[in-house]
mmCIF file of C-alpha atoms in Angstrom:
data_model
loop_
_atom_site.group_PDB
_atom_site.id
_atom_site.type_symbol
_atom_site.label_atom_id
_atom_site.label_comp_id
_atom_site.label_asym_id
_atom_site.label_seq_id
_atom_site.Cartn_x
_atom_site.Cartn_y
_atom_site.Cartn_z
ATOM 1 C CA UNK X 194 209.434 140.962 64.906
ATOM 2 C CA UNK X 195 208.412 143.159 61.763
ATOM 3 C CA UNK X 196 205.590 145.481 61.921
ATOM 4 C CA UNK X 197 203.473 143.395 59.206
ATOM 5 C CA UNK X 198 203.991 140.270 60.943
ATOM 6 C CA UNK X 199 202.491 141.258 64.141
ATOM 7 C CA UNK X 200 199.601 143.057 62.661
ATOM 8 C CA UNK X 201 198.644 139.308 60.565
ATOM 9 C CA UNK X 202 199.019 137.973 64.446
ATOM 10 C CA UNK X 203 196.975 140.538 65.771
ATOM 11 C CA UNK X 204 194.324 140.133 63.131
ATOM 12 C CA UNK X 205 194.417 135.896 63.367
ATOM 13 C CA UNK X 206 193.894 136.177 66.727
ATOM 14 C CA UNK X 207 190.902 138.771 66.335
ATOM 15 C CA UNK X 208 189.214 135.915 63.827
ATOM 16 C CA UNK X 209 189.605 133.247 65.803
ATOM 17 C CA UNK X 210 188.052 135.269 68.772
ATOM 18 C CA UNK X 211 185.415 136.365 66.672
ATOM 19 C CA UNK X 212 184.717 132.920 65.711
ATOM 20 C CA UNK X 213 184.348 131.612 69.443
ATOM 21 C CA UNK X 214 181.813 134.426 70.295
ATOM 22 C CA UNK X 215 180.144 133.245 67.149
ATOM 23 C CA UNK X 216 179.358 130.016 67.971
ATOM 24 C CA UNK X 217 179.137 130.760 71.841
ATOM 25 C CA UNK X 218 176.299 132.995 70.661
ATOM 26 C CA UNK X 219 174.729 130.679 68.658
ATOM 27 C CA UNK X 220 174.034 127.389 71.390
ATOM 28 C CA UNK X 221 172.898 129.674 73.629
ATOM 29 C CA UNK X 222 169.325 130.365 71.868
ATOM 30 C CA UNK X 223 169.778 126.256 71.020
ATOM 31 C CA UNK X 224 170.007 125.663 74.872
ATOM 32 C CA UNK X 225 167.173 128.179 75.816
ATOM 33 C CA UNK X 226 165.094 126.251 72.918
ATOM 34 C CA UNK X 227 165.570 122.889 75.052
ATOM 35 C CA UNK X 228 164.529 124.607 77.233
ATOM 36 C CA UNK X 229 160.988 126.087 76.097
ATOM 37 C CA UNK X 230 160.766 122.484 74.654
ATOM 38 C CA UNK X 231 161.565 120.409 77.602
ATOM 39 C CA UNK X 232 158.655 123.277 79.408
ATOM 40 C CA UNK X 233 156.111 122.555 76.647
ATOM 41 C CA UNK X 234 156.524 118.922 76.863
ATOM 42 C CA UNK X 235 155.508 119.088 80.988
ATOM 43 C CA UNK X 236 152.382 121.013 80.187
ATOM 44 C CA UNK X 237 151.402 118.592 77.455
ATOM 45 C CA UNK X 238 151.785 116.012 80.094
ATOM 46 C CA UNK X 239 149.646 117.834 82.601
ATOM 47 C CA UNK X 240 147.104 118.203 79.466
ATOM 48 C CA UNK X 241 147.094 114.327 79.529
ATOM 49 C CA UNK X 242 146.477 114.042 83.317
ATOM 50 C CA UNK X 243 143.638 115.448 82.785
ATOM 51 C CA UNK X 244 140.758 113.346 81.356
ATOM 52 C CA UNK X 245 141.100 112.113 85.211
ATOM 53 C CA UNK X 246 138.289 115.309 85.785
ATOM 54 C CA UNK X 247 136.517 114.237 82.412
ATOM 55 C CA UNK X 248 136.667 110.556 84.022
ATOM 56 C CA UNK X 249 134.761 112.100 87.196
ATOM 57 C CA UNK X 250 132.415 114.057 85.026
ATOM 58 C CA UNK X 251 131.475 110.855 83.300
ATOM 59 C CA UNK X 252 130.549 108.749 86.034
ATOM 60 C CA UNK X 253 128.861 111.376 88.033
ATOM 61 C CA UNK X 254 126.919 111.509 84.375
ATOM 62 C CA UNK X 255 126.540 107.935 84.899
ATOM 63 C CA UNK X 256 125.061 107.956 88.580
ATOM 64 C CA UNK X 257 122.653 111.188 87.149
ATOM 65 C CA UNK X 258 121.837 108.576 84.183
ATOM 66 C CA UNK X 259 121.158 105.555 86.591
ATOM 67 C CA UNK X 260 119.137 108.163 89.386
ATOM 68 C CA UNK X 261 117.135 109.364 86.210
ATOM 69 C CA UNK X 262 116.471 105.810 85.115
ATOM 70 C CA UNK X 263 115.587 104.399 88.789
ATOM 71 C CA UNK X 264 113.344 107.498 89.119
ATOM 72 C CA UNK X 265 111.475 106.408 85.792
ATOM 73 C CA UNK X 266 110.999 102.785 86.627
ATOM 74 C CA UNK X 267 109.891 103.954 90.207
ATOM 75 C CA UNK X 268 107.316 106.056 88.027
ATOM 76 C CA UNK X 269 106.324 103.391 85.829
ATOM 77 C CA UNK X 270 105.903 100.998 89.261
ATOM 78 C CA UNK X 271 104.082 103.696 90.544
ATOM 79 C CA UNK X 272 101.972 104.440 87.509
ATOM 80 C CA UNK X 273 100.952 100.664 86.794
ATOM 81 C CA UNK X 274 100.137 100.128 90.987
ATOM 82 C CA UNK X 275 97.508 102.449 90.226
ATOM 83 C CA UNK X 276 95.844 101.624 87.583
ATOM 84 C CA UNK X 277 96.182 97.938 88.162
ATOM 85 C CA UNK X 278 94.816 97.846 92.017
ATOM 86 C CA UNK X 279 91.000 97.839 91.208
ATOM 87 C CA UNK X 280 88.894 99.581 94.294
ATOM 88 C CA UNK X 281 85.595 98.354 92.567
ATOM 89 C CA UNK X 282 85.426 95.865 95.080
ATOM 90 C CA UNK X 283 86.137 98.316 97.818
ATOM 91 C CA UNK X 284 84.061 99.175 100.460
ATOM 92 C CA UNK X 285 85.030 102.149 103.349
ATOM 93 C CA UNK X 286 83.541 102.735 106.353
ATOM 94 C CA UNK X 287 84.051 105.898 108.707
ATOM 95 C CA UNK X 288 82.910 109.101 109.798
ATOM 96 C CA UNK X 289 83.091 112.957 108.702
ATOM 97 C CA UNK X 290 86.629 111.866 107.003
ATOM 98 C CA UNK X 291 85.556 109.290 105.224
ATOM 99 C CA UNK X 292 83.123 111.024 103.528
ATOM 100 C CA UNK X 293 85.790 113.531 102.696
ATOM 101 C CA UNK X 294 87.134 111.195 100.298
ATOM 102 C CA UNK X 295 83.855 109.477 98.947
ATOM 103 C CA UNK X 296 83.638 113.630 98.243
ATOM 104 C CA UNK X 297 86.500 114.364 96.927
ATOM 105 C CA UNK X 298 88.919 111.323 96.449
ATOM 106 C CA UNK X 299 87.605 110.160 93.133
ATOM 107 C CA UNK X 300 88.895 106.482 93.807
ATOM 108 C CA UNK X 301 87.004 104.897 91.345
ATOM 109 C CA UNK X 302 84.055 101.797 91.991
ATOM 110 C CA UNK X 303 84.208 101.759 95.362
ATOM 111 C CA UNK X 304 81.383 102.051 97.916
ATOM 112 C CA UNK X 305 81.243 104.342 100.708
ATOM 113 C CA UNK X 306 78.889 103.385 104.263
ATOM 114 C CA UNK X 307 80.036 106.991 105.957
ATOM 115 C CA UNK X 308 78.020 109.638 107.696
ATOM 116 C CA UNK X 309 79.103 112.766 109.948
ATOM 117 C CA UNK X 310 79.099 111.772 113.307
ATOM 118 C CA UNK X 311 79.078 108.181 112.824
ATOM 119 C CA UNK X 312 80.953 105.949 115.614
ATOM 120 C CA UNK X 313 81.256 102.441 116.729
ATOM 121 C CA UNK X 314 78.495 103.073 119.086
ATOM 122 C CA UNK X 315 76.054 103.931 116.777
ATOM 123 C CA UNK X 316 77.495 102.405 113.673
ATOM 124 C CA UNK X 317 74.261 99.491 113.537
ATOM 125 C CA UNK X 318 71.618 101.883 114.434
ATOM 126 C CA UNK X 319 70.695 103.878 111.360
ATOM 127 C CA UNK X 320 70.264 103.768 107.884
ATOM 128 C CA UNK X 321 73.235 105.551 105.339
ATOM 129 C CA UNK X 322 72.580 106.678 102.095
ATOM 130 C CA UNK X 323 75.308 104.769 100.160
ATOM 131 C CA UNK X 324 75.630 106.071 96.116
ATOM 132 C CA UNK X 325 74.582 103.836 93.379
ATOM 133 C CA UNK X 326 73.338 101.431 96.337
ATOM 134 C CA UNK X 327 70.480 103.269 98.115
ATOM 135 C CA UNK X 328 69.734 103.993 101.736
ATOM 136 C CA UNK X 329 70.462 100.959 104.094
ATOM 137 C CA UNK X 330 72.317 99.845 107.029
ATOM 138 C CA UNK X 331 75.534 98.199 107.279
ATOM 139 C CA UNK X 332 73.705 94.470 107.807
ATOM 140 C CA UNK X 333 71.676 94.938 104.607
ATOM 141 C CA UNK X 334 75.008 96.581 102.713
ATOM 142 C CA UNK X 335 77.063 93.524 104.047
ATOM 143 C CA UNK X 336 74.575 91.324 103.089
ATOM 144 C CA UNK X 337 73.886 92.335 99.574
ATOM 145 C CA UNK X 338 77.370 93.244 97.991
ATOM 146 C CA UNK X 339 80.451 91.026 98.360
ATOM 147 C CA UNK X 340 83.448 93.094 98.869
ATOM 148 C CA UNK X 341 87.578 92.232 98.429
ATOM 149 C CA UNK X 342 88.277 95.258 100.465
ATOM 150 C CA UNK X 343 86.979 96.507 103.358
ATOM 151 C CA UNK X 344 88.698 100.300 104.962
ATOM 152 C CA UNK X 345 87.274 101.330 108.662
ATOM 153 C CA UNK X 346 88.436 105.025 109.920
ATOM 154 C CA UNK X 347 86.325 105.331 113.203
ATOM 155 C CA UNK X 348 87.420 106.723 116.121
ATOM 156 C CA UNK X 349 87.501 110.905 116.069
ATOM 157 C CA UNK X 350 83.983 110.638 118.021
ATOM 158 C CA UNK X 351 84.794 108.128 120.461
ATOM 159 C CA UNK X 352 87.954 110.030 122.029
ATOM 160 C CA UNK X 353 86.193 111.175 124.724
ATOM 161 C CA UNK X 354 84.854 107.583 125.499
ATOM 162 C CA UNK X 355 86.946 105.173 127.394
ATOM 163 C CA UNK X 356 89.449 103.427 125.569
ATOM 164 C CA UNK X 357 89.042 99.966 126.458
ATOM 165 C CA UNK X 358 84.966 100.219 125.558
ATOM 166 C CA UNK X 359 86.105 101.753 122.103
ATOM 167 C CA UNK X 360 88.116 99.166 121.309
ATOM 168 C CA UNK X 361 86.109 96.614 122.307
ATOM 169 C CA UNK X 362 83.324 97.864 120.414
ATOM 170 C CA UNK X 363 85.645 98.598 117.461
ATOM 171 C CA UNK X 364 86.820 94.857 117.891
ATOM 172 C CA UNK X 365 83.315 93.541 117.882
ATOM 173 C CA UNK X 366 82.758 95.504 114.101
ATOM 174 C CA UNK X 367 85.834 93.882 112.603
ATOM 175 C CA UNK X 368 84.283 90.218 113.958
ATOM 176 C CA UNK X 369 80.906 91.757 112.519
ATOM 177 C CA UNK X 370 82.518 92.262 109.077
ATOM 178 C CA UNK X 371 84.286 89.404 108.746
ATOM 179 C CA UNK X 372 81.297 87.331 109.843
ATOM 180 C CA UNK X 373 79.708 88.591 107.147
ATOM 181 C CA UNK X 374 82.236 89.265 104.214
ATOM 182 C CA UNK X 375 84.763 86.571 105.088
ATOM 183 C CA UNK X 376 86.991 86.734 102.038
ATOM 184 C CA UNK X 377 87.565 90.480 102.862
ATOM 185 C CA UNK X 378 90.889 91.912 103.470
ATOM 186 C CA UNK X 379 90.012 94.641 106.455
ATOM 187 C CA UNK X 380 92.025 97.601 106.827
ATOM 188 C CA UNK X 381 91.981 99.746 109.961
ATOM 189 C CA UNK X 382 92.244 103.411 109.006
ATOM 190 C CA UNK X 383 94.755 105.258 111.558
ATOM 191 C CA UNK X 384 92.698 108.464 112.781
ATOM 192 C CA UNK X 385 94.164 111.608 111.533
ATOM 193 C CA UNK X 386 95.824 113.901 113.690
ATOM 194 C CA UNK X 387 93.974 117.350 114.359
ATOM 195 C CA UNK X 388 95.816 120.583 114.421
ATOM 196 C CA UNK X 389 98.754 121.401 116.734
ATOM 197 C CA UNK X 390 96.553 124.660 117.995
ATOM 198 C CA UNK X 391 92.997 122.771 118.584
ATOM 199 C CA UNK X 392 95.082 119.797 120.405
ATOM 200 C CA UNK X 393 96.368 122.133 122.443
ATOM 201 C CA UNK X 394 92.759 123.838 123.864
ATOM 202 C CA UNK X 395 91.020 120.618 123.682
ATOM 203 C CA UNK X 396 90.376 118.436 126.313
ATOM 204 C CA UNK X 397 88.650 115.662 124.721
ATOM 205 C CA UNK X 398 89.693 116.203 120.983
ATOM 206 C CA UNK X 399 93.243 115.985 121.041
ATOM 207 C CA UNK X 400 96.467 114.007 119.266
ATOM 208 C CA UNK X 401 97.689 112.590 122.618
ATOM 209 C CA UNK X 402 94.133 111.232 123.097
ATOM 210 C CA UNK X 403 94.167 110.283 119.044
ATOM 211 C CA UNK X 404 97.194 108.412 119.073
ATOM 212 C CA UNK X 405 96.748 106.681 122.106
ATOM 213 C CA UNK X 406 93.501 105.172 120.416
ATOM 214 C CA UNK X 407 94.970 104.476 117.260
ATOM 215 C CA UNK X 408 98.061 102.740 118.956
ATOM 216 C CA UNK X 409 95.368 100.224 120.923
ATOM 217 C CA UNK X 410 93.637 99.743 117.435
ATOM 218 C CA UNK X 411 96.620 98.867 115.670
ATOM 219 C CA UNK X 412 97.046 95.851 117.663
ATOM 220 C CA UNK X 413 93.966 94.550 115.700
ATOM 221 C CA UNK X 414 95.617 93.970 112.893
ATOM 222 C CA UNK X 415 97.213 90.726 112.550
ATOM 223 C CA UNK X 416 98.680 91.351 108.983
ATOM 224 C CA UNK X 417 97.447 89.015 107.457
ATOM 225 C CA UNK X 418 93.624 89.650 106.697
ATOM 226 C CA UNK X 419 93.730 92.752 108.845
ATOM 227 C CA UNK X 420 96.363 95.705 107.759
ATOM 228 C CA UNK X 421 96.661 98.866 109.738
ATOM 229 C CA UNK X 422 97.242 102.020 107.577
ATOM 230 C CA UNK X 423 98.145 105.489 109.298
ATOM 231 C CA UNK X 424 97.977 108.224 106.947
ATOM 232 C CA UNK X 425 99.553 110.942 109.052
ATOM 233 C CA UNK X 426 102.474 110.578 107.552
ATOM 234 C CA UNK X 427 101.772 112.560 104.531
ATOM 235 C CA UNK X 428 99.867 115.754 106.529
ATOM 236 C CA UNK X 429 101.384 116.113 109.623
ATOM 237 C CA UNK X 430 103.495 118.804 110.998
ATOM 238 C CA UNK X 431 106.976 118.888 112.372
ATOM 239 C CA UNK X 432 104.800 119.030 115.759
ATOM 240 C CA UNK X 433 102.769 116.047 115.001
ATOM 241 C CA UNK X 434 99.641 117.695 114.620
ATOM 242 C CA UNK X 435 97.658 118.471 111.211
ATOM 243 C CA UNK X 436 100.176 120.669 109.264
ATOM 244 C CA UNK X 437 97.839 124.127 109.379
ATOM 245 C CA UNK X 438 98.058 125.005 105.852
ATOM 246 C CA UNK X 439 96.251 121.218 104.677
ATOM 247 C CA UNK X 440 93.313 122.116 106.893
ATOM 248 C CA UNK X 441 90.714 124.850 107.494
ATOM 249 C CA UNK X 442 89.184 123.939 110.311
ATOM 250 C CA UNK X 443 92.219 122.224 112.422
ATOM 251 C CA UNK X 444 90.456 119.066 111.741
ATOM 252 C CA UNK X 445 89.522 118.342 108.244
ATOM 253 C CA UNK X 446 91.663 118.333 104.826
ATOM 254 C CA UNK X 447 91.175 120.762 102.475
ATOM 255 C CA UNK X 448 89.377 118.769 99.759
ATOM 256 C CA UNK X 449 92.519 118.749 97.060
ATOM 257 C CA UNK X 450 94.085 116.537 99.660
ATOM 258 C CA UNK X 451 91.801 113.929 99.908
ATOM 259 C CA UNK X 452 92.731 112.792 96.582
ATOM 260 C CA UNK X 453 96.650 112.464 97.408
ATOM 261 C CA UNK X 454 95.267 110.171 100.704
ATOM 262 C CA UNK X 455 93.178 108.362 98.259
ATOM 263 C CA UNK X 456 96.245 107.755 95.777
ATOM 264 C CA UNK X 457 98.022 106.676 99.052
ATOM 265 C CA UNK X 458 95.549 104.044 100.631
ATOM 266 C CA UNK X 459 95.589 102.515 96.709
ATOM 267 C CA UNK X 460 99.684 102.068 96.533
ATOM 268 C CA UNK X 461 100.050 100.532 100.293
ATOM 269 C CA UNK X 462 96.931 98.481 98.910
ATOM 270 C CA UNK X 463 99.102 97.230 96.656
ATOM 271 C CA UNK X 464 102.150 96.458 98.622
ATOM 272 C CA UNK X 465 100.392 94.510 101.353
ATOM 273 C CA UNK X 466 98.509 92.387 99.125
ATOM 274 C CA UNK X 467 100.124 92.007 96.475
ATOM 275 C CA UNK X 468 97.960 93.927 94.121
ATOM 276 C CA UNK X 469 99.065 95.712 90.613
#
């Protein structure tokens, strides 16, 4: 073969190398572009899972929404209870506690027959000074005023008496009351609890002597002219006892509190007869 032949041989077969690296080289970025595409494509479908979390966000909006709105309509319950359930025809009876909220409750137009000291036993036998009415005893007050709703809290002075007298005496009122105001609703006032500390040094004053009275004058009530409140469930301790910082002498309220038991005995007015 001639010199010049084999060199155009040579040189063909350089080209048509050439040209098969060429394009070789040139898929390869194409293939490594499918590639990136084929990647970006997966993360725009995870993108698109997504609104799964934004779903979650929306209905936990949605049960914040509904908790806000229940909240507000519990409110507005609330709000109307009180200011619909009229206590001018109200009329409570008790001892040092009871004048604790004619003090310091501010529940408006009703009438307070309360002294310090006052008990079933002596309940008939002197005259109170009741505001706006004048100094009189219960027969003249029961006699002169008709009243929708009558609230008893008696018993802190009679713990040291036997229970079956005190309730029999405390029975005898309610019949008393009734006799005399017979469209009344009665409610029997649970005695509040004294102070873990003075339970625990007194003998006579104490909240295992408390609630064993107020459990035998629950059983008065009959629910249906006669309700039994108890109270204790907004001051009490985790012990039972009057929570330490409501009270400064282990056996009172401090006076600010009065007006949240007021508030109180007004609502569960409401929800047992049907008031507001």
């Amino acid at each position: 073969m001639k010199k010049s032949n084999l060199v155009t041989l040579l040189s063909l077969c350089f080209i048509i190398v050439a040209v098969i690296l060429f394009m070789f080289l040139w898929k390869t970025p194409s293939a490594s572009s499918g590639t990136e595409t084929e990647s970006n494509s997966t993360t725009q479908s995870n993108i698109i899972t997504t609104p799964k979390d934004t779903s979650e966000d929306i209905s936990s909006t949605k049960t914040e929404d509904s908790s806000e709105a229940s909240t507000s309509i519990t409110d507005n319950i609330t709000s109307k209870t009180n200011n619909n359930t009229s206590m001018g025809d109200a009329l409570f009876i008790g001892d040092s506690r009871t004048v604790g909220l004619m003090e310091y409750a501010d529940i408006d137009g009703a009438d307070y027959f309360c002294t310090v000291g006052m008990s079933v036993y002596n309940i008939h036998k002197n005259s109170v000074s009741v505001p706006n009415v004048g100094k009189v005893t219960l027969t003249e007050l029961l006699n002169g005023k008709k009243y929708g709703k009558i609230y008893i809290m008696l018993g802190i002075n009679e713990v040291g008496y036997k229970f079956s007298s005190t309730v029999e005496k405390y029975s005898e009122l309610i019949e008393f009351i009734k006799d005399k105001q017979p469209d009344a609703v009665i409610f029997i006032q649970a005695n509040l609890h004294v102070s873990k500390s003075r339970s625990d040094s007194d003998k006579v004053v104490n909240n295992t002597a408390i609630n064993g009275l107020n459990a035998e004058l629950a059983k008065l009530a009959d629910g249906k002219s006669i309700f039994y409140l108890d109270a204790n469930i907004l001051f009490d301790d985790e012990a039972g006892g009057l929570s330490a910082d409501k009270s400064g002498d282990s056996t009172h309220l401090y006076a600010k509190y009065y007006r949240e038991w007021g508030e109180w005995i007004i609502r569960q007015t409401a929800l047992l007869i049907g008031e507001g």
